[in-house]
Amino acid sequence: MLKELLDSGKCFKLVCGAGNEDALEVEKLVALYSAAGCKFFDLSAKPEIVDAAKRGLQGREGYLCVSVGIKGDPHIRKAQIDYEKCSGCHKCEEICPQKTIKHCKVLAARCIGCGRCFSVCKHGAISFREENLDLKEILLPLIEKGIDCIELHAMGENIEEALEKWNYINEIYSGILSICTARGHLSEEKMLELIKKMTENRKPCTTIVQADGFPMSGGKDDYKTTLQAVATAEIVQNAKLPVYIMLSGGTNSKTAELANMCGINYNGIAIGSFARKIVSKYIEREDFLRNKYVFDEAVNIAKTLIQSL
Ligand code: SF4
Ligand code: SF4
């Protein structure tokens, strides 16, 4: 059961990317990390992605969480390039962690909305678009298909929209829910106020609070990168709410060590950018799922990260 995994305090969650709609990559990531011992996976809320994750599990035990967002949440946006403004410098291509920009074109299915391309573009050629899909249309088929958790990314400034979507999810789903938020758009007080409002009518220990330090900032394996993830978890911990605490947003192999040093009683750690980066050269191989030697080498790397919890 997912609840038991969270109660153990050793829940490693692989974030495949809320916006990652590359089914083959998700299948490979889930196959690899589930073979390495991970049992919890964060996925884009699309039927084909849930199917890909189930294929990747290959019968192993695994809990699937689908992520939906509110307007303005970076996890659900997609980069796009204005060719009138683009100089063709390729800086965005070089920095994209998903390797999803080719010849100044964004392959939307793989874009996770991290914004690194936007930061390096000196010509203002990059902007973002968001799909505003109806939650009912997205979630009902997935609940029917079989999922273990729904996560609402509530990082925009529109608290009303976050609460409206949260209430709807509460109506249609009775399992474990997860709130993904951050201090970026909200002050510490506002972030806690939002979390308190979202959890006030929920039974104790049925909600995960995944408060991102710096969303999608992982990549480097040092203490500085993971400092905000630990600091944000401490804010949630100090509020003494009956919730599960999941560290995220800049997580890496140092996160557990730093959190333990700081006295954080976390239930789990969600790792996306860093977990994907350390195995990317294997995952990119066309023969990844067939080549046992390559697959096993990648599994050993993933195991080291999982065991850092
Ligand atoms: S960084 Fe900007 S100008 Fe350079 S290739 Fe990308 S979109 Fe074009
Ligand atoms: S850098 Fe980030 S936002 Fe830009 S295309 Fe790549 S994944 Fe998307």
mmCIF file of N, CA and C and ligand atoms in Angstrom, residues 80-83 85-93 95 101 103-105 117-118 120-126, ligand 1:
data_model
loop_
_atom_site.group_PDB
_atom_site.id
_atom_site.type_symbol
_atom_site.label_atom_id
_atom_site.label_comp_id
_atom_site.label_asym_id
_atom_site.label_seq_id
_atom_site.Cartn_x
_atom_site.Cartn_y
_atom_site.Cartn_z
ATOM 1 N N GLN A 80 7.493 27.612 -26.516
ATOM 2 C CA GLN A 80 7.328 27.765 -27.972
ATOM 3 C C GLN A 80 8.256 28.889 -28.443
ATOM 4 N N ILE A 81 8.695 28.778 -29.695
ATOM 5 C CA ILE A 81 9.673 29.743 -30.226
ATOM 6 C C ILE A 81 9.039 30.610 -31.312
ATOM 7 N N ASP A 82 9.267 31.903 -31.189
ATOM 8 C CA ASP A 82 8.803 32.846 -32.208
ATOM 9 C C ASP A 82 9.934 33.003 -33.235
ATOM 10 N N TYR A 83 9.735 32.443 -34.416
ATOM 11 C CA TYR A 83 10.815 32.418 -35.420
ATOM 12 C C TYR A 83 11.174 33.800 -35.957
ATOM 13 N N LYS A 85 11.647 36.312 -34.126
ATOM 14 C CA LYS A 85 12.617 36.888 -33.182
ATOM 15 C C LYS A 85 13.867 36.019 -33.030
ATOM 16 N N CYS A 86 13.782 34.757 -33.364
ATOM 17 C CA CYS A 86 14.881 33.807 -33.118
ATOM 18 C C CYS A 86 16.072 34.079 -34.042
ATOM 19 N N SER A 87 17.293 34.113 -33.432
ATOM 20 C CA SER A 87 18.508 34.359 -34.226
ATOM 21 C C SER A 87 19.195 33.061 -34.620
ATOM 22 N N GLY A 88 18.680 31.942 -34.105
ATOM 23 C CA GLY A 88 19.295 30.646 -34.426
ATOM 24 C C GLY A 88 20.594 30.397 -33.677
ATOM 25 N N CYS A 89 20.749 30.978 -32.499
ATOM 26 C CA CYS A 89 22.015 30.842 -31.752
ATOM 27 C C CYS A 89 22.175 29.469 -31.087
ATOM 28 N N HIS A 90 21.107 28.726 -30.949
ATOM 29 C CA HIS A 90 21.102 27.365 -30.370
ATOM 30 C C HIS A 90 21.385 27.300 -28.869
ATOM 31 N N LYS A 91 21.394 28.452 -28.204
ATOM 32 C CA LYS A 91 21.674 28.429 -26.749
ATOM 33 C C LYS A 91 20.591 27.640 -26.007
ATOM 34 N N CYS A 92 19.350 27.789 -26.431
ATOM 35 C CA CYS A 92 18.252 27.077 -25.772
ATOM 36 C C CYS A 92 18.407 25.568 -25.966
ATOM 37 N N GLU A 93 18.862 25.189 -27.163
ATOM 38 C CA GLU A 93 19.048 23.775 -27.483
ATOM 39 C C GLU A 93 20.087 23.153 -26.543
ATOM 40 N N ILE A 95 20.971 24.106 -23.526
ATOM 41 C CA ILE A 95 20.648 24.081 -22.087
ATOM 42 C C ILE A 95 19.447 23.198 -21.740
ATOM 43 N N ILE A 101 14.693 20.559 -27.813
ATOM 44 C CA ILE A 101 14.737 21.588 -28.854
ATOM 45 C C ILE A 101 15.723 21.130 -29.922
ATOM 46 N N HIS A 103 16.926 22.105 -33.921
ATOM 47 C CA HIS A 103 16.851 23.075 -35.022
ATOM 48 C C HIS A 103 15.834 24.172 -34.699
ATOM 49 N N CYS A 104 15.959 24.703 -33.481
ATOM 50 C CA CYS A 104 15.115 25.823 -33.015
ATOM 51 C C CYS A 104 13.617 25.466 -33.022
ATOM 52 N N LYS A 105 13.332 24.206 -32.841
ATOM 53 C CA LYS A 105 11.936 23.771 -32.771
ATOM 54 C C LYS A 105 11.729 22.973 -31.478
ATOM 55 N N CYS A 117 15.325 27.399 -21.138
ATOM 56 C CA CYS A 117 15.484 27.973 -22.493
ATOM 57 C C CYS A 117 15.123 29.457 -22.460
ATOM 58 N N PHE A 118 14.065 29.788 -21.763
ATOM 59 C CA PHE A 118 13.594 31.169 -21.654
ATOM 60 C C PHE A 118 14.682 32.040 -21.024
ATOM 61 N N VAL A 120 17.933 31.700 -21.073
ATOM 62 C CA VAL A 120 19.159 31.951 -21.865
ATOM 63 C C VAL A 120 18.875 32.699 -23.167
ATOM 64 N N CYS A 121 17.622 32.800 -23.563
ATOM 65 C CA CYS A 121 17.330 33.446 -24.852
ATOM 66 C C CYS A 121 17.425 34.968 -24.720
ATOM 67 N N LYS A 122 18.387 35.544 -25.435
ATOM 68 C CA LYS A 122 18.614 37.002 -25.346
ATOM 69 C C LYS A 122 17.709 37.769 -26.323
ATOM 70 N N HIS A 123 16.936 37.061 -27.104
ATOM 71 C CA HIS A 123 16.132 37.704 -28.144
ATOM 72 C C HIS A 123 14.638 37.705 -27.840
ATOM 73 N N GLY A 124 14.293 37.256 -26.665
ATOM 74 C CA GLY A 124 12.879 37.239 -26.275
ATOM 75 C C GLY A 124 12.030 36.400 -27.213
ATOM 76 N N ALA A 125 12.636 35.338 -27.753
ATOM 77 C CA ALA A 125 11.913 34.532 -28.751
ATOM 78 C C ALA A 125 11.096 33.408 -28.124
ATOM 79 N N ILE A 126 11.298 33.183 -26.821
ATOM 80 C CA ILE A 126 10.615 32.039 -26.196
ATOM 81 C C ILE A 126 9.477 32.501 -25.286
HETATM 82 S S1 SF4 B 1 18.077 30.927 -27.540
HETATM 83 FE FE1 SF4 B 1 16.477 32.214 -28.481
HETATM 84 S S2 SF4 B 1 17.455 33.091 -30.258
HETATM 85 FE FE2 SF4 B 1 18.751 31.370 -29.623
HETATM 86 S S3 SF4 B 1 17.993 29.622 -30.839
HETATM 87 FE FE3 SF4 B 1 16.873 29.610 -28.903
HETATM 88 S S4 SF4 B 1 14.987 30.755 -29.329
HETATM 89 FE FE4 SF4 B 1 16.430 31.245 -30.973
#
